[in-house]
Coordinates of C-alpha atoms in Angstrom, one line a residue:
Chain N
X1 CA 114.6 95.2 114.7
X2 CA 116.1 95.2 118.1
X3 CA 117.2 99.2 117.7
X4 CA 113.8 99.6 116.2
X5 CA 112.2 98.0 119.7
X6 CA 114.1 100.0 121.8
X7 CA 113.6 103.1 119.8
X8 CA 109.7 102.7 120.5
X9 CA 110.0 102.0 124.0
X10 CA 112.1 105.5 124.3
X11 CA 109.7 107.1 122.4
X12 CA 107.3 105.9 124.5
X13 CA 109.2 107.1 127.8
X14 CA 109.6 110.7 126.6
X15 CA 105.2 111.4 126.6
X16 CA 104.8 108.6 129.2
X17 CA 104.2 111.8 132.5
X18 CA 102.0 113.5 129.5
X19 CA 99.9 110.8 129.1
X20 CA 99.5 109.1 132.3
X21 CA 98.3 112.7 133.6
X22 CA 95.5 111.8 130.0
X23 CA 94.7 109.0 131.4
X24 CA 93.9 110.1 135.0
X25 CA 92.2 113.3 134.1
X26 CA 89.8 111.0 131.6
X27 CA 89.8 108.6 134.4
X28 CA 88.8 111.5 136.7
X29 CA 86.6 113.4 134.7
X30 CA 84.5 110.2 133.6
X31 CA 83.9 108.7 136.6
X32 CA 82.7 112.2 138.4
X33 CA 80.6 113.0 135.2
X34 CA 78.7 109.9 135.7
X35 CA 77.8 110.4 139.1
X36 CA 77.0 113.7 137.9
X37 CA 74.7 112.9 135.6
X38 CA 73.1 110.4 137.1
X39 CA 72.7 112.5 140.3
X40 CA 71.5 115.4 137.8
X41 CA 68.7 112.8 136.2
X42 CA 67.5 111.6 139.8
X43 CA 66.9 115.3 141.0
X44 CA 64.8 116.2 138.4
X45 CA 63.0 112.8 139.4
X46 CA 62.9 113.8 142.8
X47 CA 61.3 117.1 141.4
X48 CA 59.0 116.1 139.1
X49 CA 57.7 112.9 141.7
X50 CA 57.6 114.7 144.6
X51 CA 57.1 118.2 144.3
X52 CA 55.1 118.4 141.1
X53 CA 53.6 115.4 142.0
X54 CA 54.0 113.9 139.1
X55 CA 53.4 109.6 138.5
X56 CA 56.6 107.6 137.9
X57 CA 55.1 106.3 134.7
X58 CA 54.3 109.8 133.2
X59 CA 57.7 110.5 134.1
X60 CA 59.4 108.0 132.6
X61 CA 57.0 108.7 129.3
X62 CA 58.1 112.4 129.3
X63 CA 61.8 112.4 129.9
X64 CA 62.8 108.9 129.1
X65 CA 64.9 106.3 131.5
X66 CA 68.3 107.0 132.1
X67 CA 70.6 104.9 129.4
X68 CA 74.2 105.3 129.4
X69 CA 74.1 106.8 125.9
X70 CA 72.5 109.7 127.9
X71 CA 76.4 110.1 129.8
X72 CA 77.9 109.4 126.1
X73 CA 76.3 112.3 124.2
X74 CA 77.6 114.4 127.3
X75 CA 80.4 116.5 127.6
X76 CA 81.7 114.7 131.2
X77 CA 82.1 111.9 128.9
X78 CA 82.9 113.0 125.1
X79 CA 85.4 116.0 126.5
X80 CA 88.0 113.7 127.7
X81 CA 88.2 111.9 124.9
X82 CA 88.2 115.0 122.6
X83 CA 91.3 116.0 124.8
X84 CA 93.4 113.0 124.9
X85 CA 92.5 112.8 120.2
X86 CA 93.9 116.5 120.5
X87 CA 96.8 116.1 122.4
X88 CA 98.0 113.0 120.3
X89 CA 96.8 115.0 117.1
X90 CA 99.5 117.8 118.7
X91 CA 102.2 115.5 119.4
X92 CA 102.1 114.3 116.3
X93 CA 103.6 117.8 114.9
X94 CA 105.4 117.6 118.9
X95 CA 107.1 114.1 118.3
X96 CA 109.5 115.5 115.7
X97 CA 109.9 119.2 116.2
X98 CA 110.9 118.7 119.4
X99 CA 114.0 116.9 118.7
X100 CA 114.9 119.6 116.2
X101 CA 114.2 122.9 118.4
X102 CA 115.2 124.0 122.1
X103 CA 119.2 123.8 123.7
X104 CA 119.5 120.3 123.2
X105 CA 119.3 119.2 119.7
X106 CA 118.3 115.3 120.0
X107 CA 117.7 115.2 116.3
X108 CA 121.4 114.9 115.7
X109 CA 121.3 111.8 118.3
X110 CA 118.8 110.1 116.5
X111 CA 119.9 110.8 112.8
X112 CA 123.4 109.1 113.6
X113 CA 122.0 106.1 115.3
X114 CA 124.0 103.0 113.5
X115 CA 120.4 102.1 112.1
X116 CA 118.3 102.7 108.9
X117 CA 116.9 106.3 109.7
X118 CA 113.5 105.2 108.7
X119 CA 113.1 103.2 111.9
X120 CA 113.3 106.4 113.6
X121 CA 109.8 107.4 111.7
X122 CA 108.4 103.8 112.6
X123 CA 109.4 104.1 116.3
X124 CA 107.5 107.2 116.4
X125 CA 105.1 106.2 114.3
X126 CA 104.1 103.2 116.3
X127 CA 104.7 105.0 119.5
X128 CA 101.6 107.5 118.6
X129 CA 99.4 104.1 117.6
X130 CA 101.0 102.1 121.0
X131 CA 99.2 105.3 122.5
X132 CA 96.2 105.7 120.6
X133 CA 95.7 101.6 121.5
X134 CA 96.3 102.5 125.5
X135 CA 93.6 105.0 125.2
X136 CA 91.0 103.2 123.7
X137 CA 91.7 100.3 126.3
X138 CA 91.6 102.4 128.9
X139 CA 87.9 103.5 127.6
X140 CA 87.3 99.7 127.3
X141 CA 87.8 99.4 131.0
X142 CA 86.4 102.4 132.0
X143 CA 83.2 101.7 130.4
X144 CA 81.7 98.4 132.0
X145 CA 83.3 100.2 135.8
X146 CA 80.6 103.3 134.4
X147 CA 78.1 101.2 133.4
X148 CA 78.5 99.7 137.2
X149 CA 78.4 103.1 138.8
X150 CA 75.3 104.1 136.6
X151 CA 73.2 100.8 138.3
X152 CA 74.4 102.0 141.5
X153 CA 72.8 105.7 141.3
X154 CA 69.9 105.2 139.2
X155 CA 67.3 102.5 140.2
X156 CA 66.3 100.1 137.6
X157 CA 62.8 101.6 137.1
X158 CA 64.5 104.4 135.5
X159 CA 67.0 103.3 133.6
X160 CA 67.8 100.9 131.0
X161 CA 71.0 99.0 130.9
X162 CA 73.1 98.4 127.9
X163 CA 75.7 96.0 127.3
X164 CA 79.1 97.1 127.1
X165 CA 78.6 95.7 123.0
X166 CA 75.4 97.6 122.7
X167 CA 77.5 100.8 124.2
X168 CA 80.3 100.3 121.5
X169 CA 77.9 100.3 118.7
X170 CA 77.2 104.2 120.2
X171 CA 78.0 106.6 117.3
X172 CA 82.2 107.5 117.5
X173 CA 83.0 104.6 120.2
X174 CA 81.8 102.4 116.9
X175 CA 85.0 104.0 115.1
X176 CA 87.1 104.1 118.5
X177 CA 86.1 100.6 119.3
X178 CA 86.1 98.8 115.9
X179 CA 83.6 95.7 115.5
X180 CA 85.4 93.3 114.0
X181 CA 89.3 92.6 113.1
X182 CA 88.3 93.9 109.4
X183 CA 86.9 97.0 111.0
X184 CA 90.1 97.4 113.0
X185 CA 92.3 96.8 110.4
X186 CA 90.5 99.6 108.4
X187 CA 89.8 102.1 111.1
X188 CA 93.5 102.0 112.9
X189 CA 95.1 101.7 109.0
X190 CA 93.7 104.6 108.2
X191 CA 95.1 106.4 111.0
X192 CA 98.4 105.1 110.5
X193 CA 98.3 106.0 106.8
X194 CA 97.1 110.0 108.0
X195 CA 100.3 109.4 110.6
X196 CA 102.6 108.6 107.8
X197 CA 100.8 111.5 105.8
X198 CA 101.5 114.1 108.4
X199 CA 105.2 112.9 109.1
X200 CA 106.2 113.3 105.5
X201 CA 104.8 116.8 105.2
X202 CA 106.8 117.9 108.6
X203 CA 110.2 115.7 106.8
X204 CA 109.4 118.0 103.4
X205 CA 109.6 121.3 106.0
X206 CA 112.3 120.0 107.7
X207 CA 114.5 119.3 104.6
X208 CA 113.1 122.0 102.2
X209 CA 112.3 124.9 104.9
X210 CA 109.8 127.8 103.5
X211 CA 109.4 125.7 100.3
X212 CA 108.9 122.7 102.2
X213 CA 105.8 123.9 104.1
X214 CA 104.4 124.3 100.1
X215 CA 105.4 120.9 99.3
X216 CA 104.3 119.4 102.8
X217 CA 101.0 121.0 102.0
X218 CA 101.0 119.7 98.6
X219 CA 101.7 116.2 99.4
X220 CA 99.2 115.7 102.2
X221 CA 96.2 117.2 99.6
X222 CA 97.3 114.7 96.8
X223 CA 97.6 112.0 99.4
X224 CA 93.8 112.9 100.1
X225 CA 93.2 113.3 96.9
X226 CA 94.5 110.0 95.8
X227 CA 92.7 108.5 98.7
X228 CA 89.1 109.8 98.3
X229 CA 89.5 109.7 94.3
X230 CA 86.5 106.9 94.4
X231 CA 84.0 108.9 96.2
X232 CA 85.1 112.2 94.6
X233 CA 84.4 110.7 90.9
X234 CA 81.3 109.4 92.2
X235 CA 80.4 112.5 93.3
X236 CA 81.4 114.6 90.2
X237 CA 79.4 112.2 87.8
X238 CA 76.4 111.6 90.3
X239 CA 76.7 107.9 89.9
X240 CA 77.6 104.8 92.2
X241 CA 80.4 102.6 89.7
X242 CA 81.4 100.1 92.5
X243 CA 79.1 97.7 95.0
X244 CA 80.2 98.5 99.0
X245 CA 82.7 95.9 98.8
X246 CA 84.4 96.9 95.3
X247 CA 84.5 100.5 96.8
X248 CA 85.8 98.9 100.0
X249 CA 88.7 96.9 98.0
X250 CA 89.5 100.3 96.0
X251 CA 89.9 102.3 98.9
X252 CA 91.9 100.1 100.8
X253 CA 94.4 99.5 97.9
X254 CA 94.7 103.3 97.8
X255 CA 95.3 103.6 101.2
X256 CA 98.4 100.7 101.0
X257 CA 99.3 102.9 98.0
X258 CA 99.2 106.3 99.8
X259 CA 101.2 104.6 102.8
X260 CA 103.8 103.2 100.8
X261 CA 104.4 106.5 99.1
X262 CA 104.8 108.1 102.4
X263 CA 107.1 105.7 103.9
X264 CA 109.6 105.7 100.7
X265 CA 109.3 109.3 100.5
X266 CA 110.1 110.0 104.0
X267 CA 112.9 107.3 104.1
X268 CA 114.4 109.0 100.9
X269 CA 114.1 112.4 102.9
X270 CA 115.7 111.1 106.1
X271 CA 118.4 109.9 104.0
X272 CA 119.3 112.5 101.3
X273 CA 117.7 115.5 102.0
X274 CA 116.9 116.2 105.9
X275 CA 119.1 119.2 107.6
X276 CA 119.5 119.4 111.4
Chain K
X1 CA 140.7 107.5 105.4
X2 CA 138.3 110.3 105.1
X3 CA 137.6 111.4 102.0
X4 CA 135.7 115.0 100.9
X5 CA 135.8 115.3 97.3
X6 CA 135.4 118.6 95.6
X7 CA 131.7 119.3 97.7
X8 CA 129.2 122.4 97.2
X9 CA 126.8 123.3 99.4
X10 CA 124.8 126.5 99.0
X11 CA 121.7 127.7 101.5
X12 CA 120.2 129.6 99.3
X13 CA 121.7 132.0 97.2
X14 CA 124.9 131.9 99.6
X15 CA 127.6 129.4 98.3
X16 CA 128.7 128.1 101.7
X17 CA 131.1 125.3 100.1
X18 CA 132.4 125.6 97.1
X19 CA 134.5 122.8 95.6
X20 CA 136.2 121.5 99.4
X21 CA 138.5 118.7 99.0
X22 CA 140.8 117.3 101.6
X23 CA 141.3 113.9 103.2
X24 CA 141.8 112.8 107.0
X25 CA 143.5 109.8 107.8
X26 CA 143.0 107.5 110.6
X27 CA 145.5 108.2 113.8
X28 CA 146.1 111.7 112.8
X29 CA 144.6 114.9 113.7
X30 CA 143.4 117.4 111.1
X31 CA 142.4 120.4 112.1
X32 CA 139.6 122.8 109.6
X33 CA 140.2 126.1 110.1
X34 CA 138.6 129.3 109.1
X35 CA 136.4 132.3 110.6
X36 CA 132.7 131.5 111.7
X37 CA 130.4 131.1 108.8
X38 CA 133.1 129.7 106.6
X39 CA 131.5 126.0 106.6
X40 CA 133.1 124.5 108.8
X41 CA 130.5 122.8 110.5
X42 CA 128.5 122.6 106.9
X43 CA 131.6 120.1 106.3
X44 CA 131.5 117.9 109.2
X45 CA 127.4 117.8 109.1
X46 CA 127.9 116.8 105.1
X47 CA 130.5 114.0 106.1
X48 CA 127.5 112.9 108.9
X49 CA 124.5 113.0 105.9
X50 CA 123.7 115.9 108.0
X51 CA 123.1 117.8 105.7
X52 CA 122.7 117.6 102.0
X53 CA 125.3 118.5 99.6
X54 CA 124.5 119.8 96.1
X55 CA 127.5 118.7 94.3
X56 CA 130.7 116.6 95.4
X57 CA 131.0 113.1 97.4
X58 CA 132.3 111.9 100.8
X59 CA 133.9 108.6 101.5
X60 CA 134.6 107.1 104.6
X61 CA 136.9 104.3 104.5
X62 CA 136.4 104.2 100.7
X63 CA 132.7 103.8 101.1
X64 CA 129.6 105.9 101.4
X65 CA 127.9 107.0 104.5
X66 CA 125.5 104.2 105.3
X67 CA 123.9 103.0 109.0
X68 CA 127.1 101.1 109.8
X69 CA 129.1 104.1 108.7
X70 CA 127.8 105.4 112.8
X71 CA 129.8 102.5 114.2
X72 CA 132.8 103.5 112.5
X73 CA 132.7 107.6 112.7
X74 CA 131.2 109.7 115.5
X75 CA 130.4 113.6 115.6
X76 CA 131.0 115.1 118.6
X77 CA 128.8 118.7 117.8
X78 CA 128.9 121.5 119.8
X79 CA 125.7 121.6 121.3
X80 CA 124.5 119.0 123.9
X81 CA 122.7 115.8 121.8
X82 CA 121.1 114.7 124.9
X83 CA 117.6 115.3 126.6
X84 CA 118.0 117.3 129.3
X85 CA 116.2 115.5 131.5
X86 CA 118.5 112.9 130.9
X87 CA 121.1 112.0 133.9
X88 CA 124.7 111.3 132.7
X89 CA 124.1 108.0 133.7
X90 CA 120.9 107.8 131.3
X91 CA 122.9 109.3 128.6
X92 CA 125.7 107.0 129.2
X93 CA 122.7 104.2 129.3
X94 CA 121.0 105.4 125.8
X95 CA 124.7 104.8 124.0
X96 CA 125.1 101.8 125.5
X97 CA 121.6 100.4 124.2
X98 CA 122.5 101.0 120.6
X99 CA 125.9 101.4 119.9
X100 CA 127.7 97.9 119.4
X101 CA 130.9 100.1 119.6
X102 CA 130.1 101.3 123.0
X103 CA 133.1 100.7 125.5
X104 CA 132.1 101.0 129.0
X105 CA 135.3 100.9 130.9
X106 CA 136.4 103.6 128.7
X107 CA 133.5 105.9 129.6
X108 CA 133.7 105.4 133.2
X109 CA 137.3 105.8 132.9
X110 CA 136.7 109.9 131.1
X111 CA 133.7 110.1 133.7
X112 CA 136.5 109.8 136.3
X113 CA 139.1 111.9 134.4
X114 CA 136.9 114.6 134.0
X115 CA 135.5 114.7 137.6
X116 CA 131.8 114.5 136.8
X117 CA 128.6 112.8 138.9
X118 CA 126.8 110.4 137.1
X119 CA 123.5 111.6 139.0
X120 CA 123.8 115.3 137.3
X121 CA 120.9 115.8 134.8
X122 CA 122.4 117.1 131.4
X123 CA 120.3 120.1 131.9
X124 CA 122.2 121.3 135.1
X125 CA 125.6 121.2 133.1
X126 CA 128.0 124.2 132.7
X127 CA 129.2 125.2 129.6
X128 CA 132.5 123.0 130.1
X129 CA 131.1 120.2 131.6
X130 CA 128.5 120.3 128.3
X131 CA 131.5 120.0 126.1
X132 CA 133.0 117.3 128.5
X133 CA 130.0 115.4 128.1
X134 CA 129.8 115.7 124.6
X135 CA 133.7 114.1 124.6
X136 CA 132.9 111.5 126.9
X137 CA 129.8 110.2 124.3
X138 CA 131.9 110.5 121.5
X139 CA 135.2 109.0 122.7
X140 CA 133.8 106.0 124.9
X141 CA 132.7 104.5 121.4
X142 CA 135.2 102.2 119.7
X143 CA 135.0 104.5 116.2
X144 CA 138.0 104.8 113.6
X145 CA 137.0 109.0 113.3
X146 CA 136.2 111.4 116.0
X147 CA 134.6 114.9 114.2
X148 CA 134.5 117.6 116.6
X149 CA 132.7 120.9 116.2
X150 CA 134.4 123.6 118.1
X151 CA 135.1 121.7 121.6
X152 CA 137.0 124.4 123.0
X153 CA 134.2 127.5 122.0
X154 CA 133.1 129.2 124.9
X155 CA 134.4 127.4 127.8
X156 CA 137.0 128.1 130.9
X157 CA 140.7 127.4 130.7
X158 CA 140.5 124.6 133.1
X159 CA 137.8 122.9 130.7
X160 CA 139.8 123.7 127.8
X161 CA 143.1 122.3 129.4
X162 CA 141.4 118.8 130.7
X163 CA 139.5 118.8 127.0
X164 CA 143.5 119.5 125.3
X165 CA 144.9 116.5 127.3
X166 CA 142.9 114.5 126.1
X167 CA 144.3 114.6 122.4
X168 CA 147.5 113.4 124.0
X169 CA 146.3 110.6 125.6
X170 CA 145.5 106.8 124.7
X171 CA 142.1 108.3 124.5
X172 CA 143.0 109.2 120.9
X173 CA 145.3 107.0 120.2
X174 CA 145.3 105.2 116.9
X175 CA 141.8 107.0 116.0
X176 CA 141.4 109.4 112.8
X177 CA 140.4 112.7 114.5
X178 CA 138.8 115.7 112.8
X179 CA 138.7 119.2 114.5
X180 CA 137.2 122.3 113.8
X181 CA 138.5 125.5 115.2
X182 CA 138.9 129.2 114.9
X183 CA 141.0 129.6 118.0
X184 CA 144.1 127.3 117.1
X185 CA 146.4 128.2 120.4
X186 CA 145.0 125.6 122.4
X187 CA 145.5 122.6 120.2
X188 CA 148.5 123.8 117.6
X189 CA 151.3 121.4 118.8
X190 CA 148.7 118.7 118.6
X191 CA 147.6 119.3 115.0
X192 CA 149.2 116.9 112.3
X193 CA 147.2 118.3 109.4
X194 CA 145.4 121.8 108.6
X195 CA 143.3 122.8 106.3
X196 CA 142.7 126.4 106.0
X197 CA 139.2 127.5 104.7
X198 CA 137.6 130.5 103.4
X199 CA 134.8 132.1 101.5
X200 CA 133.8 128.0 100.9
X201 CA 137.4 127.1 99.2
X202 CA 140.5 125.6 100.7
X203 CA 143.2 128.0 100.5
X204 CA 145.9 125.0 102.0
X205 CA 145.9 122.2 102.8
X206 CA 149.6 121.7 105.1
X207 CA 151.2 118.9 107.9
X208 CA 152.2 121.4 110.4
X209 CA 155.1 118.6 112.1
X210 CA 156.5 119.5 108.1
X211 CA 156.1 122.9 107.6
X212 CA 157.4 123.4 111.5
X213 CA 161.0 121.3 110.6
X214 CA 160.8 122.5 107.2
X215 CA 160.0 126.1 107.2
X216 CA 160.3 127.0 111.1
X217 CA 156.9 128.1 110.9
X218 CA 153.9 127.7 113.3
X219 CA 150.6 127.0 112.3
X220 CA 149.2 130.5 113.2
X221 CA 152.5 131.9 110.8
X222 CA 151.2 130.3 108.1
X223 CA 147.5 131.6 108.9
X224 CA 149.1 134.9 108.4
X225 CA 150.4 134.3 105.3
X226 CA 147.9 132.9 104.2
X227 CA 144.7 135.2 105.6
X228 CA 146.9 138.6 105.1
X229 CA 147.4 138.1 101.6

């Protein structure tokens, strides 16, 4: 436990410049898209109010009040996030084929650690959800601080202020930000179980080579297959078997299975089968 | 004791090993031998779990490899294991954090010997300071086996003469050591056991302190023999 611990916090050390510099630039490119945005909404005010003359009211029935789901749906506000998923989607591939590839071959480092070889899959594995968790909490804080900014551009005639619960509830934050423990539990599970997924295909290329990539392929499409098997047979006969919550219970019990699956299979392939 | 027993290892259609047996015992120094691409490094990666082996088994002190296995037996490759952005120090730090086996005195001791800075970053290293490095990580650990891939390949005469001293030392001492080489000058009179490889078979298996009083023959004499038949 204590090699697994320290193995995480490495992990962790090795993408900390990377992801500070994800953090800032969301940080950065938030902040200034709000401003933006807001500044971009109050010109057209300006414009409509006093150069087409236009009434407040009639404005405000044409092109709406300013909400902060206007900022959400934007790209000032969506793009950053959309960068930080991608570059944790990337270093998902990055967090092992680095240690394999370049002068310095850490792999052999880590492979001969006096621990159990799957810990080296959970430290990396919980490093990319430790980050994923930093993310989100970072959008936590930012949004209430945007929320603030919004109130201080826009006067309250023309806008409408959410609550940072009504702002979760927005679309993708509602996956991001999960509602309830259950919810979070599902969501992040989910994700950890495509994690797993992902680093048992790169273990089958890493042990198998060329044939690996096949098998790698292979596994993650019957993993998908295994896990979507209640809404595909639904599908194929055109009929709804299961209630919400029976289709909930099924799903989630294929998900533990599909998880398990990976994690034996990639602890059998660190152990017996992976080259360096 | 070390023991390789009868292992095959193909990569692909090539057989790379093909039936290697030897053992190494603790406080000697075995030495494989054998041209590049004759497995020599297959072997010590197999005795590592490394690498997978199709046939044969490997035993270290009687058992298999397992996670304690890496407190007992350390592999010394030829290539850097370290990040290179890694300072010596940080290096020195990361073995320290999760070996129990780690001996600190004894590292700063080889820091000294070989007459490196702490504060260089792995990635400025020569050549020979890269192999020193790699020694230092390897030996400060309290292991019964050192495996060495090829410490002297590549690197200066002064590197090569600070790395041969250190086989004589109390660095060594007591410790099962296993070496591979295809340039046997430097470390001949320090050999107690070779094993001579080729096209994935062991052609002998010798003590060279025997075959020396025995015989009156070197190492690199019984190579000949051996190679030129």
């Amino acid at each position: 436990m204590n090699r697994y611990l320290k193995l995480v916090n490495f992990e962790l050390g090795r993408f900390i410049k990377v992801y500070l510099v994800l953090i800032v630039i969301t940080i950065i490119v938030q902040v200034t898209g709000i401003i933006v945005k807001a500044n971009e909404y109050l010109a057209q005010a300006d414009k409509a109010i006093y150069e087409d003359l236009m009434p407040q009211s009639q404005f405000i029935e044409q092109y709406g009040q300013m909400s902060f789901l206007n900022f959400a749906r934007s790209l000032w506000f969506m793009g950053p996030i959309a960068l930080c998923a991608a570059a944790l989607a990337f270093y998902i591939f990055l967090i092992w084929y680095r240690d394999w590839f370049g002068k310095n071959t850490f792999i052999y480092r880590l492979l001969m650690l006096p621990t159990a070889r799957i810990n080296v899959f959970f430290a990396k594995a919980t490093s990319i959800f430790l980050m994923v968790l930093g993310l989100v909490s970072v959008q936590l804080i930012l949004l209430p601080l945007e929320s603030t900014i919004l109130k201080w551009v826009v006067p309250t005639d023309f806008r409408v202020d959410l609550a940072l619960s009504e702002i979760i509830k927005f679309d993708y934050l509602a996956i991001l930000v999960p509602q309830s423990f259950i919810e979070f539990i599902l969501y992040y599970g989910a994700g950890f179980m495509v994690v797993s997924v992902l680093f048992t295909a790169i273990l089958f290329e890493r042990s198998y080579k060329w044939k690996g990539i096949l098998m790698g392929i292979g596994y993650t499409l019957l993993s998908i297959v295994i896990f979507a098997m209640p809404v595909l047979l639904m599908i194929v006969f055109n009929q709804d078997y299961l209630y919400p919550l029976e289709m909930l219970a099924v799903e989630t019990f294929l998900g533990i299975v599909v998880l398990a699956a990976s994690i034996w299979m990639s602890d059998f392939l660190l152990k017996k089968k992976v080259t360096v | 004791m070390i023991e390789v027993k009868d292992i095959k290892k193909k990569f692909g259609r090539k057989k790379v090993l093909d039936g290697v047996s030897f053992t190494a015992n603790k406080g000697e120094i075995t030495c494989l031998i054998g041209i590049n691409g004759v497995g020599k490094t297959t072997i010590l990666n197999a005795i590592m779990a490394l690498t997978p082996l199709n046939k044969g088994e490997i035993l270290i002190n009687g058992e298999k490899l397992n996670k304690h296995s890496f407190e007992k037996v350390t592999f010394i490759p030829d290539a850097i294991t370290m990040l290179p952005q890694m300072t010596i120090a940080d290096a020195m730090q990361f073995m320290q954090d999760f070996y129990k086996t780690w001996n600190q005195e004894r590292a700063t001791e080889l820091l000294g010997f070989f007459r490196l800075e702490e504060t260089e970053k792995i990635a400025s290293l020569s050549k020979g300071n890269t192999a020193k490095i790699n020694l230092l990580l390897g030996l400060a650990l309290d292991v019964d086996f050192l495996l060495m891939d090829e410490p002297f390949s590549g690197i200066d005469i002064f590197s090569r003469e600070q790395i041969a001293e250190v086989f004589t030392s109390h660095l060594v001492e007591g410790r099962g050591v296993i070496i591979t080489t295809h340039e046997v000058h430097d470390i001949e009179h320090l050999i107690d056991k070779v094993v001579l490889l080729d096209n994935g078979v062991v052609l002998k298996e010798f003590n060279s302190e025997e075959v020396r009083e025995n015989e009156g023959k070197s190492v690199v004499d019984v190579m000949r023999e051996v190679y030129h038949k």
